Coordinates of C-alpha atoms in Angstrom, one line a residue:
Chain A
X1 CA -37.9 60.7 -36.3
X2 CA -40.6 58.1 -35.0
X3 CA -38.4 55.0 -33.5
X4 CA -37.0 54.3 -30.4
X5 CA -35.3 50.9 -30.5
X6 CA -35.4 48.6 -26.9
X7 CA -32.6 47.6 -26.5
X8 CA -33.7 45.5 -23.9
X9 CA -33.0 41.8 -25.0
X10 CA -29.3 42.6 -25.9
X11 CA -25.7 41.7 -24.1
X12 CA -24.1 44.6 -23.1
X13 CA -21.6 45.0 -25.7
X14 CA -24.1 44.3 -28.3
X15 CA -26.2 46.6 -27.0
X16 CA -23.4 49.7 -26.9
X17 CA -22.2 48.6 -30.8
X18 CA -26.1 48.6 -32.0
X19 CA -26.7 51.9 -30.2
X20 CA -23.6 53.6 -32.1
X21 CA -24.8 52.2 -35.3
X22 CA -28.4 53.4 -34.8
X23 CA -28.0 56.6 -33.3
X24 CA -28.2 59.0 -36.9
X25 CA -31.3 56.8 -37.5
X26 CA -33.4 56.8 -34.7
X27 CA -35.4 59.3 -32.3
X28 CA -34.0 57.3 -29.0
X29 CA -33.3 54.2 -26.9
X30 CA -35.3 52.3 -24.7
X31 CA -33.6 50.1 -21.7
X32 CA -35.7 48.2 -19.1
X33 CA -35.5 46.6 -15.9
X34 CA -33.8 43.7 -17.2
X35 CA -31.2 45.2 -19.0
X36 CA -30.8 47.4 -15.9
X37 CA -30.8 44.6 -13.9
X38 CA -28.4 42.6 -15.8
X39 CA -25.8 45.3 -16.6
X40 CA -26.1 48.1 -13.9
X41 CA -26.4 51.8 -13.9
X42 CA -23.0 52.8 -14.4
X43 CA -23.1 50.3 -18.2
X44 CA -26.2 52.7 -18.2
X45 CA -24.0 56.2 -18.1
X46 CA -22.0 54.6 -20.7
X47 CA -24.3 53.7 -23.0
X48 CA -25.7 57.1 -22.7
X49 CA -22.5 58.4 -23.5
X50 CA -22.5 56.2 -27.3
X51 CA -25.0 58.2 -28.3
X52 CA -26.1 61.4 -25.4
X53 CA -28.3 63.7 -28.2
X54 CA -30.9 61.1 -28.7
X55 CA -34.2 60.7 -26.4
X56 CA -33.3 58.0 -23.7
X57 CA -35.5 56.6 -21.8
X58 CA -36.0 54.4 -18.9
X59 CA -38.8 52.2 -19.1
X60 CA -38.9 50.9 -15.0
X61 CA -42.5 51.0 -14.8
X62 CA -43.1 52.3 -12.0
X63 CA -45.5 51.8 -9.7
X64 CA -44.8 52.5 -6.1
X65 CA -45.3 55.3 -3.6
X66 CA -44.0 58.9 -4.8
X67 CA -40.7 58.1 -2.0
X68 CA -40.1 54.8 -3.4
X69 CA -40.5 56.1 -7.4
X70 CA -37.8 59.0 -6.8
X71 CA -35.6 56.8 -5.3
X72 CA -35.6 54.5 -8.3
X73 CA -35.6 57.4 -10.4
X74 CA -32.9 58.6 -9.2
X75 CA -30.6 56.1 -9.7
X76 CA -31.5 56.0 -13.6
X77 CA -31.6 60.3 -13.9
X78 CA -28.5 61.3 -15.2
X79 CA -28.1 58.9 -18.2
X80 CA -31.8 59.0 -19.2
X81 CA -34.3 62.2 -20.1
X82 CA -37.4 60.5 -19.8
X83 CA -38.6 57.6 -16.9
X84 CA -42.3 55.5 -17.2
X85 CA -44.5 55.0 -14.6
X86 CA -48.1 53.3 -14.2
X87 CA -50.6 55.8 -14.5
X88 CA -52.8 53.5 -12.0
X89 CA -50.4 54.5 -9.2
X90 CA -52.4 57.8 -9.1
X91 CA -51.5 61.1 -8.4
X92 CA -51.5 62.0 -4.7
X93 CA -48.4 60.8 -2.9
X94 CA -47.0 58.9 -5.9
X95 CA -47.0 60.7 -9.8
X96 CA -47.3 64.2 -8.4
X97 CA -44.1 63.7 -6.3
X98 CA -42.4 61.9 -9.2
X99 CA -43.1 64.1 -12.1
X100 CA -42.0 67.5 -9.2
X101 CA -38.7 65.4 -9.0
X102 CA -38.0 64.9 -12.9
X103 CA -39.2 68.2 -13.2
X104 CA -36.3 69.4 -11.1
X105 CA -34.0 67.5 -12.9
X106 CA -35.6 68.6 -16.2
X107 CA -36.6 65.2 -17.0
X108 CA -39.9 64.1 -18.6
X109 CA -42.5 61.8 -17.1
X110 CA -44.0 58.9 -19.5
X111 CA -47.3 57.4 -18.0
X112 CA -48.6 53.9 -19.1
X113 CA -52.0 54.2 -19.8
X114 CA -52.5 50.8 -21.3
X115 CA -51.1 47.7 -22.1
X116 CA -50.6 45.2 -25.2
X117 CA -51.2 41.9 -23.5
X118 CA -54.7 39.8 -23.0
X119 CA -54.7 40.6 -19.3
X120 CA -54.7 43.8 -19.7
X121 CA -58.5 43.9 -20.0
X122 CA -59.3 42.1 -16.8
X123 CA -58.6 45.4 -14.6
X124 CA -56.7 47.9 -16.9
X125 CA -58.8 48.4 -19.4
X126 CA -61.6 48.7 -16.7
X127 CA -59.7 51.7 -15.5
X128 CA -58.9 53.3 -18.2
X129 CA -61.4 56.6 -17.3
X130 CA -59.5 57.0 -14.0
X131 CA -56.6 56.6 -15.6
X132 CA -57.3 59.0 -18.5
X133 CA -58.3 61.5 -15.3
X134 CA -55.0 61.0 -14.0
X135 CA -53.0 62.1 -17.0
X136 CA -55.6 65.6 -17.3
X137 CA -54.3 66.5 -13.8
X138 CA -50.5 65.5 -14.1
X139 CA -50.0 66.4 -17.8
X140 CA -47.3 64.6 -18.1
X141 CA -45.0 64.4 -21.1
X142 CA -46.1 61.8 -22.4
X143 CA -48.1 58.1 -22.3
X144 CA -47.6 54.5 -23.1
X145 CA -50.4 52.9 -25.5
X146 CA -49.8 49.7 -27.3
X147 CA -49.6 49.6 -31.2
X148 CA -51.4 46.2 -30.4
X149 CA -54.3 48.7 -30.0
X150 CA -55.2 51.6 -32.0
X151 CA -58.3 52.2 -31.4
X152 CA -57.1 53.4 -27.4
X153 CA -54.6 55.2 -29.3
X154 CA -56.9 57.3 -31.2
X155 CA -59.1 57.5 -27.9
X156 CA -55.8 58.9 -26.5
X157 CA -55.2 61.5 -28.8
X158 CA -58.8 62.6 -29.1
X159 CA -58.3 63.1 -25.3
X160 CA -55.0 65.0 -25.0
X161 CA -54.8 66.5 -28.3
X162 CA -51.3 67.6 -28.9
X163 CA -50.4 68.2 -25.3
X164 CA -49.0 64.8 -24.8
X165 CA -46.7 62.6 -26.7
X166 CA -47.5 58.7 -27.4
X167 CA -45.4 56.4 -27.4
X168 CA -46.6 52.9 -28.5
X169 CA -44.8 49.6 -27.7
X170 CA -45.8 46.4 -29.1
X171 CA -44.4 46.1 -33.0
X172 CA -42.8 43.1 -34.3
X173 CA -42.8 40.4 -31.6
X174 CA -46.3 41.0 -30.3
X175 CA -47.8 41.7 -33.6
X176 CA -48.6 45.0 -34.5
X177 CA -46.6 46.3 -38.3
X178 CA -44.4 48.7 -38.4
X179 CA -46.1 52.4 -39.3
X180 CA -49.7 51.2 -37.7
X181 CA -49.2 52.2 -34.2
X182 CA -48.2 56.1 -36.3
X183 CA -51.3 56.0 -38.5
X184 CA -53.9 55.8 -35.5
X185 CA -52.1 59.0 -33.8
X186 CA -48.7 57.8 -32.2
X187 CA -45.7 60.1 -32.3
X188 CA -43.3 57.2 -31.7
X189 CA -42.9 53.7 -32.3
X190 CA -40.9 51.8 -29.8
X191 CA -39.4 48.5 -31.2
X192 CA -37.5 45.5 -29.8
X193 CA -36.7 42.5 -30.7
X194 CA -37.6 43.1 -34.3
X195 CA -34.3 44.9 -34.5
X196 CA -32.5 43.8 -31.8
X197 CA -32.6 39.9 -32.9
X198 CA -32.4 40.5 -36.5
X199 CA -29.4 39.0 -38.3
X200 CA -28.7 42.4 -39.4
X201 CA -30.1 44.8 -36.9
X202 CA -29.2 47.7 -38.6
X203 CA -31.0 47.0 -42.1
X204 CA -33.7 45.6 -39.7
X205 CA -33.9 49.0 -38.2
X206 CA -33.7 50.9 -41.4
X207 CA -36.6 48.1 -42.8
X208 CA -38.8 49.6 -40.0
X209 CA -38.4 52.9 -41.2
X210 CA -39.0 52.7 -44.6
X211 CA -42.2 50.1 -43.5
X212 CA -43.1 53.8 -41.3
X213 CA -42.9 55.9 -43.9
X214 CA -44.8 53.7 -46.3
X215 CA -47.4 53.0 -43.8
X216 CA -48.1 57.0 -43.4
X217 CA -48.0 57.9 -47.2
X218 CA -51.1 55.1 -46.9
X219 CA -52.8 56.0 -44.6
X220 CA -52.0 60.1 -43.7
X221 CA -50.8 61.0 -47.9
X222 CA -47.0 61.8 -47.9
X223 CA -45.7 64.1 -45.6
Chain B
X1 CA -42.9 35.5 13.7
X2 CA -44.8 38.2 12.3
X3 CA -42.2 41.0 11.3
X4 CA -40.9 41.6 8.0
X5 CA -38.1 44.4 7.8
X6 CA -37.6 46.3 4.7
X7 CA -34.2 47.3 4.2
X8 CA -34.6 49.4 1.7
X9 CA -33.3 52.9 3.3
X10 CA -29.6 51.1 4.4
X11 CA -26.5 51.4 2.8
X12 CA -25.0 48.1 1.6
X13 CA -22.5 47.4 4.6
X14 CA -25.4 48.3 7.4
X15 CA -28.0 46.0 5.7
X16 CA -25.7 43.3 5.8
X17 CA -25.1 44.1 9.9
X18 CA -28.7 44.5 10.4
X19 CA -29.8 41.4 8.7
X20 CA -27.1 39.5 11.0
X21 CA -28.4 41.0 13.8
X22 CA -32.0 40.1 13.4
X23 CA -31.8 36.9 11.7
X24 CA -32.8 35.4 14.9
X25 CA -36.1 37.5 15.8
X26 CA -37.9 38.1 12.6
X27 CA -39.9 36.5 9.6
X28 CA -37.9 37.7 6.8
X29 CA -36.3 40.0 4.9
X30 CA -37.7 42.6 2.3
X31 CA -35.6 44.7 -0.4
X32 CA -36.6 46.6 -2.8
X33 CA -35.8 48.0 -6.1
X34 CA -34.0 51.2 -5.5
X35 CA -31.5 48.8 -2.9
X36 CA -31.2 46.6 -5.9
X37 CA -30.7 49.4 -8.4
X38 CA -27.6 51.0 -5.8
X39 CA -26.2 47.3 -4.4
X40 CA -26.9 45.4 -7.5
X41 CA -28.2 42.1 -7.8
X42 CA -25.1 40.2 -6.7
X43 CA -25.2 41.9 -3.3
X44 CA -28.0 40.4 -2.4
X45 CA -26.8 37.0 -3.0
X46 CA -24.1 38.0 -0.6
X47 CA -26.3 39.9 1.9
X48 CA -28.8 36.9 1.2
X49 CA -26.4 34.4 2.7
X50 CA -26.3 36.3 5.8
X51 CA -29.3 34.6 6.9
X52 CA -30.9 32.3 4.3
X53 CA -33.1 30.1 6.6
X54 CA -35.9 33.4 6.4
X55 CA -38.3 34.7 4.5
X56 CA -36.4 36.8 1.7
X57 CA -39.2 39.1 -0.6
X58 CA -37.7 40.8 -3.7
X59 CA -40.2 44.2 -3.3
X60 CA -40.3 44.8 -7.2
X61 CA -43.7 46.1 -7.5
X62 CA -43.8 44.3 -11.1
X63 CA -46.3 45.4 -13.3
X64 CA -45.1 44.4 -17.4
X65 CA -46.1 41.3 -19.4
X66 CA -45.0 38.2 -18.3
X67 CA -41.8 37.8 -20.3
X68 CA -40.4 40.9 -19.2
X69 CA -41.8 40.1 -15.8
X70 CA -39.9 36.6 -15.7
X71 CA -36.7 38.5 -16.6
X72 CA -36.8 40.3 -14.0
X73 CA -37.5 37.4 -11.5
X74 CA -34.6 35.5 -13.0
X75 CA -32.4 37.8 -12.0
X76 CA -33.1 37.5 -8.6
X77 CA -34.8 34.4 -7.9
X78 CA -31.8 32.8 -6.8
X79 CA -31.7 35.1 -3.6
X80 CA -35.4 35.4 -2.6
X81 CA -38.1 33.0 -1.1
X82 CA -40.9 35.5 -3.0
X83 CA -41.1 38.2 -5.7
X84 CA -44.0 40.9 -5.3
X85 CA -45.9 42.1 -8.6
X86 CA -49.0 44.0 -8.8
X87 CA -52.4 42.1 -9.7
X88 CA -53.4 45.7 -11.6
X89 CA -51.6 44.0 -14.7
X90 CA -53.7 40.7 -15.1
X91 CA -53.3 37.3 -15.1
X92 CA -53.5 36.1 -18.8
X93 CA -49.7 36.9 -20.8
X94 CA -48.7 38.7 -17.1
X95 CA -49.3 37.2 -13.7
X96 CA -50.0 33.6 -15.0
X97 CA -46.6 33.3 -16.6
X98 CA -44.6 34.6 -13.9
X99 CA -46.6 32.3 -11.2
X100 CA -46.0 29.4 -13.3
X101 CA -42.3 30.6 -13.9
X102 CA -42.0 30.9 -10.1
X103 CA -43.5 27.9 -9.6
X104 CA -40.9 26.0 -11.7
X105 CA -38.3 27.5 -9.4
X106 CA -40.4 26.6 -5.9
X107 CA -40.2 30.5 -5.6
X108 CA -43.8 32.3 -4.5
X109 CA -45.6 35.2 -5.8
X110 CA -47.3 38.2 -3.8
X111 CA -49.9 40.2 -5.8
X112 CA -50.4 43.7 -4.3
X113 CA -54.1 44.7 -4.2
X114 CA -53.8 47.6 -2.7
X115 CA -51.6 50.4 -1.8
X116 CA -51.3 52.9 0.9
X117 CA -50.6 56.3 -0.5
X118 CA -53.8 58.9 -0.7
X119 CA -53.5 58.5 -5.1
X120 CA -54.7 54.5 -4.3
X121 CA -57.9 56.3 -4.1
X122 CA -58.0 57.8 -7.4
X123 CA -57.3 54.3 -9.9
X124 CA -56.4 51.3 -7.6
X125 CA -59.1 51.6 -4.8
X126 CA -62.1 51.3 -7.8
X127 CA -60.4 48.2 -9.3
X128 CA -60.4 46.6 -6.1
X129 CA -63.1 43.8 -7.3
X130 CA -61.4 43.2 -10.7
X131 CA -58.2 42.9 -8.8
X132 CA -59.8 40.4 -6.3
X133 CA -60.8 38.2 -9.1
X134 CA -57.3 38.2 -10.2
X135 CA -56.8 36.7 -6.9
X136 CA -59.4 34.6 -7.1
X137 CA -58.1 32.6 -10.7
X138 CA -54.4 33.0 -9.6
X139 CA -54.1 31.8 -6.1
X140 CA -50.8 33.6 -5.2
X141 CA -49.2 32.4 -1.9
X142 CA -49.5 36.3 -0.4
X143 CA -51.3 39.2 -1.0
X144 CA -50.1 43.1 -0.2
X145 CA -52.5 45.3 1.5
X146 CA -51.4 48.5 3.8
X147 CA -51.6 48.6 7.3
X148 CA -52.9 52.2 6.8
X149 CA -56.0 50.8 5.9
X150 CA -57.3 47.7 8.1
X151 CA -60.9 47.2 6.5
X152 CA -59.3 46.1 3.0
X153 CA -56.7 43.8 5.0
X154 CA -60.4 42.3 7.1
X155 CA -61.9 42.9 3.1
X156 CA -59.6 40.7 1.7
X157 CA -59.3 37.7 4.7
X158 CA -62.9 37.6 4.8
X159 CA -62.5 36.7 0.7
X160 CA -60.2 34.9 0.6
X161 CA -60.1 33.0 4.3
X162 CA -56.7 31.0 5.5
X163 CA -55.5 30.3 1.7
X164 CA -53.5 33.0 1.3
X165 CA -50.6 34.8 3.4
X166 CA -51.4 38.6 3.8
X167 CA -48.6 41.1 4.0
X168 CA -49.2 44.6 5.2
X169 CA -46.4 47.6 5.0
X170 CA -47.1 51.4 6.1
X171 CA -46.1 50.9 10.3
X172 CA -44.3 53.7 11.3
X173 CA -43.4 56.4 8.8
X174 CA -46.8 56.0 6.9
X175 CA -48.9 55.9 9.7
X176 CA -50.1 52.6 11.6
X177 CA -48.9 51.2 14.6
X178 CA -47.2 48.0 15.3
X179 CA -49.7 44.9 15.6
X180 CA -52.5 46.9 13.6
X181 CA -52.6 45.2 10.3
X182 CA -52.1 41.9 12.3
X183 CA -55.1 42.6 14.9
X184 CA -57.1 43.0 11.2
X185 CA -56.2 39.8 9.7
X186 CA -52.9 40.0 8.3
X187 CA -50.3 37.6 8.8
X188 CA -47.0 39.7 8.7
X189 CA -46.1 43.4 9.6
X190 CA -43.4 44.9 7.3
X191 CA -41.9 47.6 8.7
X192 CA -38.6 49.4 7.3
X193 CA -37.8 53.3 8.6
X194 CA -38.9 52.6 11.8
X195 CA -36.0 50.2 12.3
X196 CA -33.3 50.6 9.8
X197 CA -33.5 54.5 10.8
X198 CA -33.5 53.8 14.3
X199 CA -30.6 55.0 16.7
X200 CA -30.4 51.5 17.4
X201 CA -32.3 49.3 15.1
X202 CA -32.3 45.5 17.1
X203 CA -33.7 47.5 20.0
X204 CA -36.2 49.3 18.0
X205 CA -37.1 45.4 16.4
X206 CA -37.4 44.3 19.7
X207 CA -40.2 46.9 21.0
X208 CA -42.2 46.5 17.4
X209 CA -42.0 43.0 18.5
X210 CA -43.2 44.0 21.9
X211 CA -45.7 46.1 20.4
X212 CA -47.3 43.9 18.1
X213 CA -47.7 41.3 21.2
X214 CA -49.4 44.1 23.3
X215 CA -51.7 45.0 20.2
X216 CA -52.4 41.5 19.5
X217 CA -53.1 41.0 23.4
X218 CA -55.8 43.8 23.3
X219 CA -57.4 42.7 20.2
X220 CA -57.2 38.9 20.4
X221 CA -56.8 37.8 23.4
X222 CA -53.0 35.8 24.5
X223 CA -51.9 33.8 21.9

């Protein structure tokens, strides 16, 4: 399974009713800040509980002092299995004390390593060595890279090999197709809005799949 | 008034006692997200009112594209005076959409530049002129740099002169000493543990008060 849906722009009771309908179909759920925000962690437990075998994660990034990060984290720990920080945070005093603490927990750690919009190049890009230096020492579970952008994709799984997952945000809405992000070397697609403001989200999600799987048998051969 | 306390460490019931309390002797107020994430968002409305004639900063450490970013801020923006977001994320389809969202609401923004923890070394520190010319096109009200490290607070006055507000955290439980960051150029202290974990916190406002006074007496001569 390669899509985890953000459920991010939904109501709360949308959001527990699509995750039901979804849950055979997909690999996981994404919630941010907002959604957070909006609804609280308890709506969070509970919309873990719709659908608690699937890969949940909590998509806060992060980017604050190791103390500050675990706090945060721990508010979100018991209803998600994975959290994402910033990889530019660093190590020392920041990711090595988060990833120790979801460790503990036997969570996972998902580092941004780059993002989909056009500001991305005036310092993050720019970065992106350090940054790639900072995922060799924490080896985290896995990174962020946008399907906006394959070719840091590839770069990213040249890198890591098959030591880290990818997880690539940016289909639909900001204009990467469904299957693309997959074909340069991503192990999941996260969509949003695609799905989530569809008149049909369900079909919408089920669209995205078979536009995966056709995709791959382009690009890859069937498999 | 030169003191910002964090209240990030307090339980929801002390924070609202504290912020009573010190209404009269401080700046302003500064929360972060894992208060937010335990109190939720309507507690600080309520905790908000107990003193809404200061400086209220929402400490989100933002770092996501501007639409995500301006979710966020809407969901607090009726409760703060400013909303921190890192300038690692870029000003075009990031930072310039939440200024100008923030602007719409006569709300300000504060771009960290740096940070204080021994990682800020590894990514952060090296960006530090790409960062700067975030600044630069932006022109935030305030900037974050750490007291822990006065030549980037002297670094970034020296840039940027009187037109923007510099705010420095890390007195006390990270290191530097009351009046420190202010002696180097910056414009307000934040200072959390130190006082919300005191025995008695108004006491232990008072002497940072009296300390930063002493400090900037040494450095500065009366003022």
């Amino acid at each position: 399974l390669t899509l985890i849906v953000a459920i991010d722009s939904l109501g709360a009771e949308e959001a527990k009713g699509l995750t039901r309908s979804l849950c055979t179909r997909v690999a996981g759920f994404k919630v941010g800040l907002p959604f957070l925000l909006a609804n609280g962690v308890q709506f969070l437990k509970e919309l873990h509980g719709a659908c608690p075998e699937k890969l949940w994660v909590a998509d806060l990034k992060l980017a604050d002092i190791g103390h500050v990060m675990k706090l945060v984290a721990s508010s979100v720990a018991s209803s998600v299995d994975a959290v994402i920080a910033h990889g530019f945070v660093g190590v020392r005093g920041a990711l090595d004390e988060l990833k120790e603490y979801l460790n503990s927990l036997d969570k996972k750690l998902i580092v941004v390593v780059s993002m989909s919009h056009p500001g991305a190049e005036e310092v993050y890009d720019k970065a992106l060595p350090n940054i790639f230096d900072v995922v060799v020492k924490l080896k985290p579970w896995g990174v962020v890279a946008p399907a906006t952008r394959p070719a840091i994709i590839q770069e990213t799984r040249r890198s890591f090999g098959q030591d880290v997952k990818i997880l690539s945000p940016g289909i639909g809405a900001q204009g990467a197709r469904p299957g693309e992000a997959l074909c340069a070397g991503a192990d999941y697609e996260i969509v949003g809005r695609l799905i989530t403001r569809a008149e049909n989200p369900v079909a919408s999600a089920e669209e995205v799949l078979r536009e995966q799987r056709e995709m791959l048998r382009r690009c890859k051969g069937w498999r």
